[in-house]
PDB file of C-alpha atoms and ligand atoms in Angstrom:
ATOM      1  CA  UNK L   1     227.352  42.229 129.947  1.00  0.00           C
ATOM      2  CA  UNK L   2     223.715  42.001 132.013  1.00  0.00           C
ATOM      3  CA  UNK L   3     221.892  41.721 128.317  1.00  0.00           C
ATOM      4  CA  UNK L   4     221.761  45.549 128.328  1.00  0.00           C
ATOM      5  CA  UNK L   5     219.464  45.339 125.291  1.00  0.00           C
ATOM      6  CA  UNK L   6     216.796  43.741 127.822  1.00  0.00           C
ATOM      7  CA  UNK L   7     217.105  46.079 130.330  1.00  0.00           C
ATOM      8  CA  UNK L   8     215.356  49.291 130.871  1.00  0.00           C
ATOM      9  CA  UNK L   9     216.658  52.931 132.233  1.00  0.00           C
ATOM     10  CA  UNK L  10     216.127  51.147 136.440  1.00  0.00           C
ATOM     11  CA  UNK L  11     217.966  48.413 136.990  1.00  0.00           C
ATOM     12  CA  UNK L  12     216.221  45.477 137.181  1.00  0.00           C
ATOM     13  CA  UNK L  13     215.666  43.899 141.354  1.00  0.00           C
ATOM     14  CA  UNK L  14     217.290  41.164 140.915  1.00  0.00           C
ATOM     15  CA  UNK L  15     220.163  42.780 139.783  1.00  0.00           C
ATOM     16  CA  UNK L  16     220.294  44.811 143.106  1.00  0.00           C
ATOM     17  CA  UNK L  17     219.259  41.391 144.961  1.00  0.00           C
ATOM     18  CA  UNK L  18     221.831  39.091 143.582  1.00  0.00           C
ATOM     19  CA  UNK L  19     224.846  40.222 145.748  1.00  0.00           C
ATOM     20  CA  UNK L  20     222.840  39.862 149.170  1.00  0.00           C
ATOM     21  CA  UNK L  21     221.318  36.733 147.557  1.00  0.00           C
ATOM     22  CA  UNK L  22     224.515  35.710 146.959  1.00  0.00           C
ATOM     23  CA  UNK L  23     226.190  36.602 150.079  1.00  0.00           C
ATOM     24  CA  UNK L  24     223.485  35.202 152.077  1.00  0.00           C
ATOM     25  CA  UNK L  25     223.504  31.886 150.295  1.00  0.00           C
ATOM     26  CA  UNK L  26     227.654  31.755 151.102  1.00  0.00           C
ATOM     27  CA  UNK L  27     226.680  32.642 154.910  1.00  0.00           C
ATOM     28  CA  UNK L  28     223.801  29.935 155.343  1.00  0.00           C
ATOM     29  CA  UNK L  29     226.054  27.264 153.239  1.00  0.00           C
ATOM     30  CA  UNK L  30     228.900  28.089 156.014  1.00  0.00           C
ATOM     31  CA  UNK L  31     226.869  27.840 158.952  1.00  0.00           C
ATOM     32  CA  UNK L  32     225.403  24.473 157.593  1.00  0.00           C
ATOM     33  CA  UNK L  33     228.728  23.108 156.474  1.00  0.00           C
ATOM     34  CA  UNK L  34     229.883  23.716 160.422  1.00  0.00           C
ATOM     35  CA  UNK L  35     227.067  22.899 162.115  1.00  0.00           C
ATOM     36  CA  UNK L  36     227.237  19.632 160.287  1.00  0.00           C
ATOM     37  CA  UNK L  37     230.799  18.971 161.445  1.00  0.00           C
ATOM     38  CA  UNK L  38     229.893  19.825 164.879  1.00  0.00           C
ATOM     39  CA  UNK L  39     227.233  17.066 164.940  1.00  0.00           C
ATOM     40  CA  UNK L  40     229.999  14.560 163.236  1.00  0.00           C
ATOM     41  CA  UNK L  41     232.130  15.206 165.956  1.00  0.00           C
ATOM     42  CA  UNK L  42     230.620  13.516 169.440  1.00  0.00           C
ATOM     43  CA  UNK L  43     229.446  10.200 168.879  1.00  0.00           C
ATOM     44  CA  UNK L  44     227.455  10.327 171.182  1.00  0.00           C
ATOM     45  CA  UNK L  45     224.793  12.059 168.336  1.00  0.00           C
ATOM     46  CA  UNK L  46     225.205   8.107 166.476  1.00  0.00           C
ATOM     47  CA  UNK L  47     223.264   6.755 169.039  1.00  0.00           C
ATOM     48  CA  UNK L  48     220.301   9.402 168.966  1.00  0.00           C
ATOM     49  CA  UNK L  49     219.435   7.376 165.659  1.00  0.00           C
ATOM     50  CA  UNK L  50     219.937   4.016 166.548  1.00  0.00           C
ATOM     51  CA  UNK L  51     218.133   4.336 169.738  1.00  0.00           C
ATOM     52  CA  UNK L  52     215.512   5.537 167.033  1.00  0.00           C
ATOM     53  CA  UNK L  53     215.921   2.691 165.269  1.00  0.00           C
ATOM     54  CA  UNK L  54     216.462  -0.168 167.487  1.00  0.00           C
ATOM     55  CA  UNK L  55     213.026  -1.772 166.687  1.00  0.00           C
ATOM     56  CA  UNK L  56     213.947  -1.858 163.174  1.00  0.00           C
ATOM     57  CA  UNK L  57     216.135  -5.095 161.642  1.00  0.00           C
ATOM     58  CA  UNK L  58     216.265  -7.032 158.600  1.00  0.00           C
ATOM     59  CA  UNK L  59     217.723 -10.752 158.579  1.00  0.00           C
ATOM     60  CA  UNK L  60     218.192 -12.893 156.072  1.00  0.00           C
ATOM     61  CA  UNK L  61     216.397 -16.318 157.312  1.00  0.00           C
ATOM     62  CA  UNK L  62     217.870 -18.738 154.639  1.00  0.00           C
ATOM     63  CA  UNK L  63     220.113 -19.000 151.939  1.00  0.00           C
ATOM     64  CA  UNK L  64     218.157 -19.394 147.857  1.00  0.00           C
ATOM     65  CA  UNK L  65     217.624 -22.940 147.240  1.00  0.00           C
ATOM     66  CA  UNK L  66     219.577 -24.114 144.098  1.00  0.00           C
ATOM     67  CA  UNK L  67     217.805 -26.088 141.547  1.00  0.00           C
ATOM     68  CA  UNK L  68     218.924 -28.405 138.688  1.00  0.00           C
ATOM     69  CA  UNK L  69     215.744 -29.240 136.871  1.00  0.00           C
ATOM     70  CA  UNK L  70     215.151 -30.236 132.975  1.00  0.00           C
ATOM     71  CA  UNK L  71     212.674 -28.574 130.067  1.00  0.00           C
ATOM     72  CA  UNK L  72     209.615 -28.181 130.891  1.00  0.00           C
ATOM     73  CA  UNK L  73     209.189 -28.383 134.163  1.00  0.00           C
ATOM     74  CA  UNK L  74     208.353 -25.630 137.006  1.00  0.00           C
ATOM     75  CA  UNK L  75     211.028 -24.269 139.756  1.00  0.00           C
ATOM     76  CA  UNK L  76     210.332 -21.995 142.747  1.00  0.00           C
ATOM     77  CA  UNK L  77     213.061 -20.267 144.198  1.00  0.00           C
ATOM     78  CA  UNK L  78     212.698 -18.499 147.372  1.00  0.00           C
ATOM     79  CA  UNK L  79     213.438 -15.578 149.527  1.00  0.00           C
ATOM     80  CA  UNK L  80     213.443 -15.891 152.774  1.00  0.00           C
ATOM     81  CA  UNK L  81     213.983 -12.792 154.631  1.00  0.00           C
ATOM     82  CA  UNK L  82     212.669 -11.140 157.781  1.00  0.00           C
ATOM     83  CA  UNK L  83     212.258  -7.247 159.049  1.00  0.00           C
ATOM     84  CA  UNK L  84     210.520  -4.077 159.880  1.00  0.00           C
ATOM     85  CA  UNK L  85     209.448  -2.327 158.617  1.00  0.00           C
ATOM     86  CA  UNK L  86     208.353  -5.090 156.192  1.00  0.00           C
ATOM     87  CA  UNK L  87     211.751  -5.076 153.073  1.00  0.00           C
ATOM     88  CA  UNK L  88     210.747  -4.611 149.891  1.00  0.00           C
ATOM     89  CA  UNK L  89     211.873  -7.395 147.605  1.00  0.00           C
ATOM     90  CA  UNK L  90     213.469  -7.066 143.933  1.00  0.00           C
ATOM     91  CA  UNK L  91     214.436 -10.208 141.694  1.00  0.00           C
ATOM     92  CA  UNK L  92     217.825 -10.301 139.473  1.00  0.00           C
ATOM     93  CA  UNK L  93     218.616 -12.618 136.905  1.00  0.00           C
ATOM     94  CA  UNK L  94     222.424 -12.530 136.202  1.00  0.00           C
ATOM     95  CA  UNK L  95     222.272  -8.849 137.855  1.00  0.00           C
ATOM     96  CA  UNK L  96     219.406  -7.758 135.937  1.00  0.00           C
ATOM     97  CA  UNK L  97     215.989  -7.462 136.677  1.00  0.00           C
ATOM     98  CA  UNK L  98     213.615 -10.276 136.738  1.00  0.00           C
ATOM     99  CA  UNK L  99     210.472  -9.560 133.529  1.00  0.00           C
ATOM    100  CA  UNK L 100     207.634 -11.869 134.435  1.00  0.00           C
ATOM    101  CA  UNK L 101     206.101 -13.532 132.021  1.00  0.00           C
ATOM    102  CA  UNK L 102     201.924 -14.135 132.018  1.00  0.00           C
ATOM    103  CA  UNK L 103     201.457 -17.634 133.323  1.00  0.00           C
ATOM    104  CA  UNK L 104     205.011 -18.008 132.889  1.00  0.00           C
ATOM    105  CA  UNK L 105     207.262 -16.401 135.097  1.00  0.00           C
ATOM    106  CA  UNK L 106     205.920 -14.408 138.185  1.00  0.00           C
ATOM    107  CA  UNK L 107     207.074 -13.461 141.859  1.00  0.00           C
ATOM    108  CA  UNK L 108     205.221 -12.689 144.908  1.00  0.00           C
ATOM    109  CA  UNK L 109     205.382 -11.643 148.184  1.00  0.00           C
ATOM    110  CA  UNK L 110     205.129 -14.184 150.725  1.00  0.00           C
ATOM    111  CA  UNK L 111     204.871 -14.540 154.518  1.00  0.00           C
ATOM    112  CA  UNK L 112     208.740 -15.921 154.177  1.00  0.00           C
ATOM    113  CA  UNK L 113     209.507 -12.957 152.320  1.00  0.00           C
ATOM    114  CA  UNK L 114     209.032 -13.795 148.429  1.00  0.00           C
ATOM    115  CA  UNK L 115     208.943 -16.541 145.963  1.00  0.00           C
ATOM    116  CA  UNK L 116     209.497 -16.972 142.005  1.00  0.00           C
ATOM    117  CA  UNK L 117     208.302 -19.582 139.899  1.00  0.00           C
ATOM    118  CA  UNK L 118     208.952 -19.742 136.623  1.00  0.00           C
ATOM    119  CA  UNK L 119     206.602 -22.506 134.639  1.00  0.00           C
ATOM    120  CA  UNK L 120     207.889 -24.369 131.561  1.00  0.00           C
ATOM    121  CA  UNK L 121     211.492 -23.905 131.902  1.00  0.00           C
ATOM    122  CA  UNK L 122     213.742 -23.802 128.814  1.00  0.00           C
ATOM    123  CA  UNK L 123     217.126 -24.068 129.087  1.00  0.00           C
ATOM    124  CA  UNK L 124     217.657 -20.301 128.775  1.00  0.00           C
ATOM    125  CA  UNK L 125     215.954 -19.946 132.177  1.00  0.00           C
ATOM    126  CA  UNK L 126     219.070 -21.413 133.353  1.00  0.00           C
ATOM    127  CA  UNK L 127     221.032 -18.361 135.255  1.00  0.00           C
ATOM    128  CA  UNK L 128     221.554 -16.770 138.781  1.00  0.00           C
ATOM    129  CA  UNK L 129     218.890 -15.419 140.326  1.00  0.00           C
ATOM    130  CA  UNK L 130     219.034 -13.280 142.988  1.00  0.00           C
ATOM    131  CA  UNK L 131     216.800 -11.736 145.342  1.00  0.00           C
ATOM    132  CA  UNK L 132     217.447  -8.183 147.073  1.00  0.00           C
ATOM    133  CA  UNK L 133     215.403  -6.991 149.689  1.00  0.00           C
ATOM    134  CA  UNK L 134     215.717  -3.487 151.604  1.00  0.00           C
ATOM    135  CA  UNK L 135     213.951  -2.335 154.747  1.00  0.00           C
ATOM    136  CA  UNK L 136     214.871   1.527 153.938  1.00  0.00           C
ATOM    137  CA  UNK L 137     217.999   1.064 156.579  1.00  0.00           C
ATOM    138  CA  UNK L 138     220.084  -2.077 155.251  1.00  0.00           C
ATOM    139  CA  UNK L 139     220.087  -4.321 152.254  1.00  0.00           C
ATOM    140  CA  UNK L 140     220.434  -8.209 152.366  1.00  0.00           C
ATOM    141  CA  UNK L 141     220.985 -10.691 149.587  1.00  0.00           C
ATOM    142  CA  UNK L 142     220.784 -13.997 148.311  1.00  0.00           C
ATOM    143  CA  UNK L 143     221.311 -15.870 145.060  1.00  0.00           C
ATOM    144  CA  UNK L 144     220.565 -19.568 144.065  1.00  0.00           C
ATOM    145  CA  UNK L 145     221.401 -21.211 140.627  1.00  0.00           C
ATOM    146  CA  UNK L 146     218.892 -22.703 138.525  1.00  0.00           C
ATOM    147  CA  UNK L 147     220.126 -24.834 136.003  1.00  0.00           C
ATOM    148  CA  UNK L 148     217.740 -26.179 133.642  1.00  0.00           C
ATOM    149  CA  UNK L 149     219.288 -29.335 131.787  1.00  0.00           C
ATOM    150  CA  UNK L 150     217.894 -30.656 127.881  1.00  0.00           C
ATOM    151  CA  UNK L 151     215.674 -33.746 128.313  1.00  0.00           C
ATOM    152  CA  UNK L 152     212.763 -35.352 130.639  1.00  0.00           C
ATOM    153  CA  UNK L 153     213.025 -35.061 133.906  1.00  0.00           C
ATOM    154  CA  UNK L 154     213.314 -38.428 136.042  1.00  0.00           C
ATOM    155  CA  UNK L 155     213.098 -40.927 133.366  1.00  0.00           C
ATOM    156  CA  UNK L 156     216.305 -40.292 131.167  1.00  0.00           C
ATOM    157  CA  UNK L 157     218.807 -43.300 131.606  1.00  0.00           C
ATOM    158  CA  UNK L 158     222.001 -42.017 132.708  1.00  0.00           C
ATOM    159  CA  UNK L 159     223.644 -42.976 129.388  1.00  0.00           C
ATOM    160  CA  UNK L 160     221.967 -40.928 127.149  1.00  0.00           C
ATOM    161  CA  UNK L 161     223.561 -38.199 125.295  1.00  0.00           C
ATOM    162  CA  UNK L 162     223.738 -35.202 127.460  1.00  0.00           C
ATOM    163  CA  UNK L 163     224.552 -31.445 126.768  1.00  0.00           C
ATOM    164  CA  UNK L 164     226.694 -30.240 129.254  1.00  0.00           C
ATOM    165  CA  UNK L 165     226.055 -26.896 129.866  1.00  0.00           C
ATOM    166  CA  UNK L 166     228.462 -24.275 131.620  1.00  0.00           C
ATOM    167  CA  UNK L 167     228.357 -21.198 134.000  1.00  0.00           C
TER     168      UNK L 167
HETATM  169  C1  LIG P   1     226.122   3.912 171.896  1.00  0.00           C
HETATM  170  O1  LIG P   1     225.850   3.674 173.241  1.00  0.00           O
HETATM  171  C2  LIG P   1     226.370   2.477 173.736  1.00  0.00           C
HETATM  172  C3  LIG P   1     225.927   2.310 175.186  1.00  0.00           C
HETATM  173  O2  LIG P   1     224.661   2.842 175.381  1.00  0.00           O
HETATM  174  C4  LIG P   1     227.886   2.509 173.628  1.00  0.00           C
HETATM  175  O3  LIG P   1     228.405   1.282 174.080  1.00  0.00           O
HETATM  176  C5  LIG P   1     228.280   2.707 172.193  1.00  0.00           C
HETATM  177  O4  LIG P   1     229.661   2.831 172.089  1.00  0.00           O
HETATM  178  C6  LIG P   1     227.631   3.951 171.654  1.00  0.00           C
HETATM  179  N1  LIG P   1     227.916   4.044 170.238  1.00  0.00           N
HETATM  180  C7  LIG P   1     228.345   5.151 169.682  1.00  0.00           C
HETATM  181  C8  LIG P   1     228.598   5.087 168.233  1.00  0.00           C
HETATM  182  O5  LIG P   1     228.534   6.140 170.327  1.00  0.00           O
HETATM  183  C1  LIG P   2     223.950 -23.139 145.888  1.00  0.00           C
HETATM  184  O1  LIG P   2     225.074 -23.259 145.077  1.00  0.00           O
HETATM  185  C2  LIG P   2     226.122 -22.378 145.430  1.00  0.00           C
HETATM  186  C3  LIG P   2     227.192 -22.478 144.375  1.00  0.00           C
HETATM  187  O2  LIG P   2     227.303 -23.747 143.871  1.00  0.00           O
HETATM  188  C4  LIG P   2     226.602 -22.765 146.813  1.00  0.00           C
HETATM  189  O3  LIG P   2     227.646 -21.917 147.204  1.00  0.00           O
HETATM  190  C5  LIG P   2     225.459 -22.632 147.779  1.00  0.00           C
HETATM  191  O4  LIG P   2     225.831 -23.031 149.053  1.00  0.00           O
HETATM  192  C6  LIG P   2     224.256 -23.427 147.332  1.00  0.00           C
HETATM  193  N1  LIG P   2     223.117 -23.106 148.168  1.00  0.00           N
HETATM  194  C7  LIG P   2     222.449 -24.026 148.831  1.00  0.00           C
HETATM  195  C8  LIG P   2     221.287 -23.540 149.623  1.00  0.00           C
HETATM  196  O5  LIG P   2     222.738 -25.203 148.798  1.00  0.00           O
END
């Protein structure tokens, strides 16, 4: 049953090892398992780590700024977030992640926190975007709409046929 065709006349070691391996593995997994209930127990050990981290915080400063815009044209959406250590900042688009584009879509970190622009908008730019930023410790979010309508900008007259779009 040990692969007796690869063993020789001595038993191999680790053959002798594996029940004190084994039985020392069950002893140390006990004595971690209860220490770690001990330390779950007073709760008093909670505030060893926040004392440790009271200097550390992350705050959302502002909501996203929604923007309706038309083709063409360029929208910045930012993140405005706060905390130490410094969060690091990811970009969703309708939950997935945000692909710049060269000289077309791009984000950056900011002294706010983070901005994305995304140059000559089609109407498939039009989503939820979302920003997530992390110190390590906590997570905030925020998500603004960008809705990118058919046609010129300022100029069209408000009769002219318009595509509603949905979301
Ligand atoms: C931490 O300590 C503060 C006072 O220093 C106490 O009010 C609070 O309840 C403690 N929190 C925990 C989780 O023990
Ligand atoms: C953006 O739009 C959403 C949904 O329409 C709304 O809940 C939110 O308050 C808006 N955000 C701002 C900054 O106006």
């Amino acid at each position: 049953m040990l692969r007796p065709g690869r063993l020789g006349a001595r038993p191999p070691l680790p053959v002798l090892l594996l029940p004190l391996l084994l039985a020392a593995r069950g002893a140390a997994a006990q004595e971690t398992e209860l220490s770690v209930t001990a330390e779950l127990v007073p709760t008093s050990s909670w505030n060893i780590s926040s004392e440790l981290d009271k200097d550390s915080f992350l705050t959302l400063d502002e909501p996203m700024n929604n923007i309706t815009t038309s083709l063409g044209q360029t929208a910045e959406l930012h993140c405005r977030v706060s905390g130490n250590p410094p969060p690091t900042i990811r970009w969703f688009k309708n939950d997935a992640p945000v692909v710049q584009e060269p000289r077309r879509i791009s984000f950056r970190a900011t002294n706010y926190g983070s901005r994305l622009r995304i140059r000559n908008l089609d109407t498939t730019d039009t989503g939820y975007f979302q920003c997530v930023a992390t110190n390590g410790k906590k997570v905030v979010s925020t998500t603004g709409v960008l809705f990118v309508k058919f046609g010129p900008p300022p100029t069209a007259s408000p009769g002219s046929s318009t595509q509603r779009q949905k979301f």
